[in-house]
Amino acid sequence: MRKQRVTQQAIVFAIFVVLFAIFALFLPGFFSAPNMLALLQNVAFLGILGLGMALVVISRGIDISMIAALAVPPGLVLQMVQNGYGPTISVVAAFALVIVFGLVNGWLVAYAEVPSLFTTLASGLFLAGLGQVAFFQLDVVQWPAALDGLGWFGRGGILGVPMPVVMFGIAAAIVALFLRQTRIGAYIYALGDNPFGARTTGIPTRPIILLQYVLAALIAAFAGFVMAASINSMPTRVFNSTMIYDVILVVVLGGIGLSGGRGGVPNVIIGTLLIGTMLNGMTILDFSYSAQNLVKGVVLLVAILADSFLNPRNEETAQQGDI
Amino acid sequence: MSDTLTRLRYKYWPDHLLGEILSKRWTETGVPVIVLLIVGFVLSRLLDGFFAPAILADTARQASEIGFIVFGMALVMIVGGIDLSVGSMFALTNFFALYLMHVLAWPVAAAVPATLVFGAALGAVNGILVGFFRLRAFITTLITLIIYRAVYDLLIFDYSTQIAGGFPDSKVWDFLGTGELYGIPTVAFVYVALAIFGHVFLTRLRPGWHITAIGGSRRSAYNSGIAVRRTITMCYVASGMLSALGGVFFASRLATVGGDIGVGLEVLVLTAAVLGGISLGGGNGSVTKAVVGTLIVLLITNSLVSLSVPGGVNRMVLAGILLLAAVIDIRWLKNRHRIISKVYVAPNYHDMPELPSTAPDSGTAWAQNDKLRNVSAIGLGEIEAPEDVILDRHDNLYAGSRHGDIIRFFPPDYKRHEVYAHIGGQPLGMAFDREDNLYVCIGGMGLYRITPDRKVEKATDETNRSWNSVTDDSRLRLADDLDIADDGRIFFSEATVRYEMHEWPVDGLEARGNGRIICYDPKTNSTHTAVRGLKFPNGICIAGDGQSIFFAETFGCSVKRYWFDGPKKGKVEMVMENLPGYPDNINISSDGHYWLAMVGMRCPALDLAWRMPGFRKRMAKRVPVDEWLFPNINTGCVIKFNEKGEVLESLWDLGGVNHPMITSMREHKGYLYLGGILNNRIGRYKLEGADPNFVQYDLRWGKLS
């Protein structure tokens, strides 16, 4: 098993290198400093989201409400500050929203036993609708001047590295530590390997699933905040985009099997690099949005086909109704 | 006084119906129907003109178009998957139909089938990926949703002006979209026809059953030989085709290729399906559920639109309903059995007169003795559960076994044995007919026949369904004992219609008349129910007059007589009541009387419990079966009685040292052979003074020539 995982990782990395080399050689303007910076910056948000998704996917879940969690709470902060509330109270309100959202997701998956894809599909829709109805006056919420004190989250850089990339690095380090060095991290892997086995050995599986969805929502909101700071606004219609598939692509292509229990932060980084390069290349090639979606869709389909061959579902621990 | 009240309450209040109704699958559809009625009522109050004919016709069009897609989703969900790409397939097939009609100017007769085939092809992509490559349905169809949507967006970018410019001059095409008959839109007729076909398909046709079976348990379906992969694939193909059907009608109605067609449709359709009660994860769904779910969702979304709420509210409401319905559905499915088992058992009031004495010094024929203590054992440890024993005219001894075999022991010493025939189930009562066919009652299967050349044939496994019974009583669950009349008609008892074979103690706990006597006529191969409402009818024996049967009611502690012919035809009379034990099989004896086996003896504590239905219900809920109050089955007892119902003698094995729980006995050539359903032996008791040449079937059918 170990050998196989390393191979997949290596293959994806090799594809990345080849793709990067081809683009660099044949695409004018690809291997330029501004484009490289833009690429890294765009990729950073995807990468942060991928970390959250990885946390959930490792224990056989999936969270497609992450884009709603990315857009709505940071948007709420921006909107509240615009409307004259203090930054602190705004951040606290958004934080509370994220926690509640994660808890509801987790409760539905862990305790009500609704399949995770289904839960997060509906809950994401709900949160996006809530934002549309109750929070935002315009589709794009501008970054208010009163919040400029927090702008360093997404602007500038350290030693020439753009801030979002630094944030990605920090988040990656924390998640890696969490997954590999803490007991709960080990439990998450156990849960993904065999949920029934994990429960039988006395691991508190339900609270851990709850925690995962809360963490995923928090990470998504963090990514959203960094994004808002970096582009100086929060385009809340991002929920309608296909960004969540980019995130799933990052995770699956990186080698974190949807059947759970495998992979980690390095896989997210490799997946992020590949997807970032691909998206950036397609943008430079002037693919339309729809054409990009088409390519992404086909690549994702091939990826999960390959995934289902490399990491076949465990029939013994697969559940009835596991769709 | 309070005793009388209890008696009346349990006599007239049908406790047993609640559990029976709940365990019917159609009750699950009842909840969405009630929700639909409530929603309709509330909306008609809230909105003026909600049920105006024009609005209604418009709703019917929408409901039908979306309803087709819900059917597709329902099919895929029943087979255990999900199809999120329906919205994109709907948009793409809508485009395709319009392209054929407006740009290529095909005739309707070609364009519509072509669109349906195109839809089927789109569905086939999903089907092959999910069915044959075993990808996850949710994620796969999520990706095809993106791909199809991207293709649609690319296509309308190129062709939308062309489509808007063309005008197909076809009356048929317009009739599809906007035509109506008697004020009912065309599409609604198609929808109703499809719904009726779908219902028949799912509930009456083989492929429909296969679909439900795969959704219920994929592995079991595979093991029973169903083509799992192909069936799953075909469901996705059907989903694509049904989306195309919706697309065709939508295209002919509106002729538009706007960018937002079909966006978010999958959530609407999914909500409709889940709200109707079609379970995520498969195996549970019906056309009615799909229709009801569609109507509820459309009523709600349409009323939201006419209340002109912002789009976000629409999203929130849909998502909220979807999650709520999913949670309720999942919880219900998980706890259904627990809830039903809690309410299904419904003990009845059962008053027994005082227990007659069987003490050794009681001076009656019941006086206990130890005559059966030292019977010799046949097949000790080699046979399990010989409920009934029987001997043919060649002195061979037959007995059923727990494994579904009929074992034959050979005379004279009955030391050798062989498996005479294998039937399955649990063989219970047995009888030979005039042609030496061995008829056997099989618990869980029905009435079977073994011909003299050992061929096993099913005689009957169903009878007429009684119109006032909630549970389906047409199937035989626990055929128990039988005897054959002179004209060949077979009378057999079915102990209970409410429980399976292994649940017989629960039926005893209820002490309600759940059993019946059934008549099977081999000449016409027909079956009908003769007597109903008996308390665990058990042993059956043709009386000496050839016009009536004696039968034992085990939990009624009585023996009754039923006339199937002659002047008293149809009457039931009590022969012996208030027996000190629970009677089982009845057979004739050499001196013209009848042997009766006692499966267990009564005890005062249980007699008291019979009068306390509430107590028995609590016992059933809270105490495991092995710790329930039971009859005393640790005593063996056989009695002989005459036609007047007088007990002539009794044979006992007190404490059940050798023969506890005797369920059957046969007299043959001066010996009495004893069977017991929990025993590992057949007893052989020498009868003093009995006719040493007595052979039951010589007496019944005449000596062999």
mmCIF file with all atom_site columns, C-alpha atoms in Angstrom, chain B residues 337-468:
data_model
loop_
_atom_site.group_PDB
_atom_site.id
_atom_site.type_symbol
_atom_site.label_atom_id
_atom_site.label_alt_id
_atom_site.label_comp_id
_atom_site.label_asym_id
_atom_site.label_entity_id
_atom_site.label_seq_id
_atom_site.pdbx_PDB_ins_code
_atom_site.Cartn_x
_atom_site.Cartn_y
_atom_site.Cartn_z
_atom_site.occupancy
_atom_site.B_iso_or_equiv
_atom_site.pdbx_formal_charge
_atom_site.auth_seq_id
_atom_site.auth_comp_id
_atom_site.auth_asym_id
_atom_site.auth_atom_id
_atom_site.pdbx_PDB_model_num
ATOM 1   C CA . HIS B 1 337 ? -38.294 -2.040  13.001 1.00 0.00 ? 337 HIS B CA 1
ATOM 2   C CA . ARG B 1 338 ? -37.832 -1.006  16.588 1.00 0.00 ? 338 ARG B CA 1
ATOM 3   C CA . ILE B 1 339 ? -40.995 1.079   16.552 1.00 0.00 ? 339 ILE B CA 1
ATOM 4   C CA . ILE B 1 340 ? -43.047 -1.600  14.845 1.00 0.00 ? 340 ILE B CA 1
ATOM 5   C CA . SER B 1 341 ? -41.808 -4.355  17.114 1.00 0.00 ? 341 SER B CA 1
ATOM 6   C CA . LYS B 1 342 ? -42.781 -2.193  20.091 1.00 0.00 ? 342 LYS B CA 1
ATOM 7   C CA . VAL B 1 343 ? -46.373 -1.848  18.979 1.00 0.00 ? 343 VAL B CA 1
ATOM 8   C CA . TYR B 1 344 ? -46.906 -5.031  16.975 1.00 0.00 ? 344 TYR B CA 1
ATOM 9   C CA . VAL B 1 345 ? -47.328 -7.405  19.909 1.00 0.00 ? 345 VAL B CA 1
ATOM 10  C CA . ALA B 1 346 ? -50.858 -6.876  21.213 1.00 0.00 ? 346 ALA B CA 1
ATOM 11  C CA . PRO B 1 347 ? -51.814 -9.362  23.958 1.00 0.00 ? 347 PRO B CA 1
ATOM 12  C CA . ASN B 1 348 ? -55.482 -10.112 24.449 1.00 0.00 ? 348 ASN B CA 1
ATOM 13  C CA . TYR B 1 349 ? -57.635 -10.828 27.459 1.00 0.00 ? 349 TYR B CA 1
ATOM 14  C CA . HIS B 1 350 ? -57.903 -14.566 27.928 1.00 0.00 ? 350 HIS B CA 1
ATOM 15  C CA . ASP B 1 351 ? -59.907 -15.931 30.824 1.00 0.00 ? 351 ASP B CA 1
ATOM 16  C CA . MET B 1 352 ? -59.265 -19.516 31.880 1.00 0.00 ? 352 MET B CA 1
ATOM 17  C CA . PRO B 1 353 ? -61.443 -21.386 34.390 1.00 0.00 ? 353 PRO B CA 1
ATOM 18  C CA . GLU B 1 354 ? -59.741 -22.890 37.390 1.00 0.00 ? 354 GLU B CA 1
ATOM 19  C CA . LEU B 1 355 ? -57.079 -25.438 36.593 1.00 0.00 ? 355 LEU B CA 1
ATOM 20  C CA . PRO B 1 356 ? -58.420 -29.010 36.962 1.00 0.00 ? 356 PRO B CA 1
ATOM 21  C CA . SER B 1 357 ? -56.380 -31.201 39.263 1.00 0.00 ? 357 SER B CA 1
ATOM 22  C CA . THR B 1 358 ? -54.004 -33.774 37.861 1.00 0.00 ? 358 THR B CA 1
ATOM 23  C CA . ALA B 1 359 ? -52.661 -34.910 41.193 1.00 0.00 ? 359 ALA B CA 1
ATOM 24  C CA . PRO B 1 360 ? -51.874 -38.657 41.451 1.00 0.00 ? 360 PRO B CA 1
ATOM 25  C CA . ASP B 1 361 ? -54.564 -38.998 44.106 1.00 0.00 ? 361 ASP B CA 1
ATOM 26  C CA . SER B 1 362 ? -57.185 -36.916 42.294 1.00 0.00 ? 362 SER B CA 1
ATOM 27  C CA . GLY B 1 363 ? -59.009 -40.045 41.253 1.00 0.00 ? 363 GLY B CA 1
ATOM 28  C CA . THR B 1 364 ? -59.583 -38.854 37.723 1.00 0.00 ? 364 THR B CA 1
ATOM 29  C CA . ALA B 1 365 ? -58.240 -40.154 34.457 1.00 0.00 ? 365 ALA B CA 1
ATOM 30  C CA . TRP B 1 366 ? -55.779 -37.276 34.602 1.00 0.00 ? 366 TRP B CA 1
ATOM 31  C CA . ALA B 1 367 ? -54.020 -38.730 37.638 1.00 0.00 ? 367 ALA B CA 1
ATOM 32  C CA . GLN B 1 368 ? -50.307 -38.444 37.043 1.00 0.00 ? 368 GLN B CA 1
ATOM 33  C CA . ASN B 1 369 ? -48.195 -41.537 36.571 1.00 0.00 ? 369 ASN B CA 1
ATOM 34  C CA . ASP B 1 370 ? -44.800 -42.461 35.228 1.00 0.00 ? 370 ASP B CA 1
ATOM 35  C CA . LYS B 1 371 ? -45.801 -44.730 32.381 1.00 0.00 ? 371 LYS B CA 1
ATOM 36  C CA . LEU B 1 372 ? -43.799 -42.841 29.733 1.00 0.00 ? 372 LEU B CA 1
ATOM 37  C CA . ARG B 1 373 ? -40.666 -42.694 31.865 1.00 0.00 ? 373 ARG B CA 1
ATOM 38  C CA . ASN B 1 374 ? -39.131 -45.806 30.411 1.00 0.00 ? 374 ASN B CA 1
ATOM 39  C CA . VAL B 1 375 ? -40.052 -45.706 26.759 1.00 0.00 ? 375 VAL B CA 1
ATOM 40  C CA . SER B 1 376 ? -37.363 -46.883 24.380 1.00 0.00 ? 376 SER B CA 1
ATOM 41  C CA . ALA B 1 377 ? -35.780 -44.259 22.162 1.00 0.00 ? 377 ALA B CA 1
ATOM 42  C CA . ILE B 1 378 ? -35.456 -44.429 18.376 1.00 0.00 ? 378 ILE B CA 1
ATOM 43  C CA . GLY B 1 379 ? -32.754 -42.432 16.603 1.00 0.00 ? 379 GLY B CA 1
ATOM 44  C CA . LEU B 1 380 ? -31.459 -40.979 19.865 1.00 0.00 ? 380 LEU B CA 1
ATOM 45  C CA . GLY B 1 381 ? -29.174 -38.047 19.024 1.00 0.00 ? 381 GLY B CA 1
ATOM 46  C CA . GLU B 1 382 ? -29.547 -38.729 15.321 1.00 0.00 ? 382 GLU B CA 1
ATOM 47  C CA . ILE B 1 383 ? -32.699 -36.766 14.702 1.00 0.00 ? 383 ILE B CA 1
ATOM 48  C CA . GLU B 1 384 ? -33.659 -33.248 15.625 1.00 0.00 ? 384 GLU B CA 1
ATOM 49  C CA . ALA B 1 385 ? -37.141 -31.888 16.084 1.00 0.00 ? 385 ALA B CA 1
ATOM 50  C CA . PRO B 1 386 ? -39.447 -34.713 14.972 1.00 0.00 ? 386 PRO B CA 1
ATOM 51  C CA . GLU B 1 387 ? -42.647 -32.700 15.456 1.00 0.00 ? 387 GLU B CA 1
ATOM 52  C CA . ASP B 1 388 ? -44.806 -35.428 13.970 1.00 0.00 ? 388 ASP B CA 1
ATOM 53  C CA . VAL B 1 389 ? -44.166 -39.139 13.489 1.00 0.00 ? 389 VAL B CA 1
ATOM 54  C CA . ILE B 1 390 ? -46.052 -41.399 11.106 1.00 0.00 ? 390 ILE B CA 1
ATOM 55  C CA . LEU B 1 391 ? -45.925 -45.013 9.970  1.00 0.00 ? 391 LEU B CA 1
ATOM 56  C CA . ASP B 1 392 ? -46.876 -46.284 6.576  1.00 0.00 ? 392 ASP B CA 1
ATOM 57  C CA . ARG B 1 393 ? -48.499 -49.600 5.698  1.00 0.00 ? 393 ARG B CA 1
ATOM 58  C CA . HIS B 1 394 ? -45.081 -51.232 5.427  1.00 0.00 ? 394 HIS B CA 1
ATOM 59  C CA . ASP B 1 395 ? -44.168 -50.327 9.037  1.00 0.00 ? 395 ASP B CA 1
ATOM 60  C CA . ASN B 1 396 ? -41.648 -47.670 7.953  1.00 0.00 ? 396 ASN B CA 1
ATOM 61  C CA . LEU B 1 397 ? -41.434 -44.819 10.407 1.00 0.00 ? 397 LEU B CA 1
ATOM 62  C CA . TYR B 1 398 ? -41.203 -41.247 9.113  1.00 0.00 ? 398 TYR B CA 1
ATOM 63  C CA . ALA B 1 399 ? -40.354 -38.075 11.010 1.00 0.00 ? 399 ALA B CA 1
ATOM 64  C CA . GLY B 1 400 ? -39.540 -34.505 10.059 1.00 0.00 ? 400 GLY B CA 1
ATOM 65  C CA . SER B 1 401 ? -36.322 -32.815 11.127 1.00 0.00 ? 401 SER B CA 1
ATOM 66  C CA . ARG B 1 402 ? -35.237 -29.290 11.869 1.00 0.00 ? 402 ARG B CA 1
ATOM 67  C CA . HIS B 1 403 ? -33.156 -29.269 8.691  1.00 0.00 ? 403 HIS B CA 1
ATOM 68  C CA . GLY B 1 404 ? -36.136 -29.650 6.409  1.00 0.00 ? 404 GLY B CA 1
ATOM 69  C CA . ASP B 1 405 ? -35.631 -33.372 5.804  1.00 0.00 ? 405 ASP B CA 1
ATOM 70  C CA . ILE B 1 406 ? -38.092 -36.208 6.107  1.00 0.00 ? 406 ILE B CA 1
ATOM 71  C CA . ILE B 1 407 ? -36.216 -39.068 7.764  1.00 0.00 ? 407 ILE B CA 1
ATOM 72  C CA . ARG B 1 408 ? -37.294 -42.679 7.281  1.00 0.00 ? 408 ARG B CA 1
ATOM 73  C CA . PHE B 1 409 ? -36.487 -45.342 9.873  1.00 0.00 ? 409 PHE B CA 1
ATOM 74  C CA . PHE B 1 410 ? -36.601 -48.955 8.795  1.00 0.00 ? 410 PHE B CA 1
ATOM 75  C CA . PRO B 1 411 ? -38.385 -51.775 10.638 1.00 0.00 ? 411 PRO B CA 1
ATOM 76  C CA . PRO B 1 412 ? -38.207 -53.932 12.532 1.00 0.00 ? 412 PRO B CA 1
ATOM 77  C CA . ASP B 1 413 ? -35.854 -52.312 15.046 1.00 0.00 ? 413 ASP B CA 1
ATOM 78  C CA . TYR B 1 414 ? -35.779 -48.764 13.561 1.00 0.00 ? 414 TYR B CA 1
ATOM 79  C CA . LYS B 1 415 ? -32.013 -48.560 14.003 1.00 0.00 ? 415 LYS B CA 1
ATOM 80  C CA . ARG B 1 416 ? -31.240 -47.758 10.388 1.00 0.00 ? 416 ARG B CA 1
ATOM 81  C CA . HIS B 1 417 ? -32.454 -44.573 8.806  1.00 0.00 ? 417 HIS B CA 1
ATOM 82  C CA . GLU B 1 418 ? -32.145 -42.532 5.619  1.00 0.00 ? 418 GLU B CA 1
ATOM 83  C CA . VAL B 1 419 ? -33.184 -39.135 4.358  1.00 0.00 ? 419 VAL B CA 1
ATOM 84  C CA . TYR B 1 420 ? -36.424 -39.961 2.601  1.00 0.00 ? 420 TYR B CA 1
ATOM 85  C CA . ALA B 1 421 ? -36.815 -36.533 1.013  1.00 0.00 ? 421 ALA B CA 1
ATOM 86  C CA . HIS B 1 422 ? -35.584 -33.002 1.487  1.00 0.00 ? 422 HIS B CA 1
ATOM 87  C CA . ILE B 1 423 ? -38.177 -30.252 1.408  1.00 0.00 ? 423 ILE B CA 1
ATOM 88  C CA . GLY B 1 424 ? -36.766 -27.378 3.456  1.00 0.00 ? 424 GLY B CA 1
ATOM 89  C CA . GLY B 1 425 ? -38.551 -25.284 6.042  1.00 0.00 ? 425 GLY B CA 1
ATOM 90  C CA . GLN B 1 426 ? -39.631 -27.048 9.203  1.00 0.00 ? 426 GLN B CA 1
ATOM 91  C CA . PRO B 1 427 ? -41.670 -30.184 8.545  1.00 0.00 ? 427 PRO B CA 1
ATOM 92  C CA . LEU B 1 428 ? -44.579 -30.465 10.975 1.00 0.00 ? 428 LEU B CA 1
ATOM 93  C CA . GLY B 1 429 ? -47.741 -32.573 10.660 1.00 0.00 ? 429 GLY B CA 1
ATOM 94  C CA . MET B 1 430 ? -47.867 -35.495 8.200  1.00 0.00 ? 430 MET B CA 1
ATOM 95  C CA . ALA B 1 431 ? -50.530 -37.747 6.646  1.00 0.00 ? 431 ALA B CA 1
ATOM 96  C CA . PHE B 1 432 ? -50.750 -40.386 3.896  1.00 0.00 ? 432 PHE B CA 1
ATOM 97  C CA . ASP B 1 433 ? -53.455 -40.274 1.279  1.00 0.00 ? 433 ASP B CA 1
ATOM 98  C CA . ARG B 1 434 ? -55.069 -43.206 -0.505 1.00 0.00 ? 434 ARG B CA 1
ATOM 99  C CA . GLU B 1 435 ? -52.271 -43.338 -3.104 1.00 0.00 ? 435 GLU B CA 1
ATOM 100 C CA . ASP B 1 436 ? -49.550 -43.338 -0.420 1.00 0.00 ? 436 ASP B CA 1
ATOM 101 C CA . ASN B 1 437 ? -48.551 -39.756 -1.135 1.00 0.00 ? 437 ASN B CA 1
ATOM 102 C CA . LEU B 1 438 ? -47.130 -38.282 2.042  1.00 0.00 ? 438 LEU B CA 1
ATOM 103 C CA . TYR B 1 439 ? -48.588 -34.827 2.697  1.00 0.00 ? 439 TYR B CA 1
ATOM 104 C CA . VAL B 1 440 ? -46.501 -32.664 4.990  1.00 0.00 ? 440 VAL B CA 1
ATOM 105 C CA . CYS B 1 441 ? -47.267 -29.290 6.574  1.00 0.00 ? 441 CYS B CA 1
ATOM 106 C CA . ILE B 1 442 ? -44.101 -27.199 6.355  1.00 0.00 ? 442 ILE B CA 1
ATOM 107 C CA . GLY B 1 443 ? -43.759 -24.280 8.746  1.00 0.00 ? 443 GLY B CA 1
ATOM 108 C CA . GLY B 1 444 ? -42.838 -21.225 6.709  1.00 0.00 ? 444 GLY B CA 1
ATOM 109 C CA . MET B 1 445 ? -43.639 -22.837 3.358  1.00 0.00 ? 445 MET B CA 1
ATOM 110 C CA . GLY B 1 446 ? -47.085 -24.392 3.155  1.00 0.00 ? 446 GLY B CA 1
ATOM 111 C CA . LEU B 1 447 ? -48.487 -27.825 2.308  1.00 0.00 ? 447 LEU B CA 1
ATOM 112 C CA . TYR B 1 448 ? -46.203 -30.195 0.410  1.00 0.00 ? 448 TYR B CA 1
ATOM 113 C CA . ARG B 1 449 ? -46.569 -33.660 -1.011 1.00 0.00 ? 449 ARG B CA 1
ATOM 114 C CA . ILE B 1 450 ? -43.997 -36.422 -1.406 1.00 0.00 ? 450 ILE B CA 1
ATOM 115 C CA . THR B 1 451 ? -44.997 -38.986 -3.972 1.00 0.00 ? 451 THR B CA 1
ATOM 116 C CA . PRO B 1 452 ? -44.155 -42.682 -3.408 1.00 0.00 ? 452 PRO B CA 1
ATOM 117 C CA . ASP B 1 453 ? -41.238 -42.269 -5.814 1.00 0.00 ? 453 ASP B CA 1
ATOM 118 C CA . ARG B 1 454 ? -39.911 -39.504 -3.530 1.00 0.00 ? 454 ARG B CA 1
ATOM 119 C CA . LYS B 1 455 ? -40.708 -36.545 -5.723 1.00 0.00 ? 455 LYS B CA 1
ATOM 120 C CA . VAL B 1 456 ? -41.378 -33.391 -3.686 1.00 0.00 ? 456 VAL B CA 1
ATOM 121 C CA . GLU B 1 457 ? -44.277 -31.285 -4.954 1.00 0.00 ? 457 GLU B CA 1
ATOM 122 C CA . LYS B 1 458 ? -45.903 -28.170 -3.606 1.00 0.00 ? 458 LYS B CA 1
ATOM 123 C CA . ALA B 1 459 ? -49.569 -28.772 -2.917 1.00 0.00 ? 459 ALA B CA 1
ATOM 124 C CA . THR B 1 460 ? -50.495 -25.258 -1.835 1.00 0.00 ? 460 THR B CA 1
ATOM 125 C CA . ASP B 1 461 ? -48.912 -22.235 -0.212 1.00 0.00 ? 461 ASP B CA 1
ATOM 126 C CA . GLU B 1 462 ? -51.737 -19.724 -0.351 1.00 0.00 ? 462 GLU B CA 1
ATOM 127 C CA . THR B 1 463 ? -55.409 -19.376 0.346  1.00 0.00 ? 463 THR B CA 1
ATOM 128 C CA . ASN B 1 464 ? -58.035 -16.736 -0.275 1.00 0.00 ? 464 ASN B CA 1
ATOM 129 C CA . ARG B 1 465 ? -57.203 -13.378 1.248  1.00 0.00 ? 465 ARG B CA 1
ATOM 130 C CA . SER B 1 466 ? -59.824 -12.229 3.728  1.00 0.00 ? 466 SER B CA 1
ATOM 131 C CA . TRP B 1 467 ? -61.058 -8.758  2.887  1.00 0.00 ? 467 TRP B CA 1
ATOM 132 C CA . ASN B 1 468 ? -61.068 -7.406  6.438  1.00 0.00 ? 468 ASN B CA 1
#
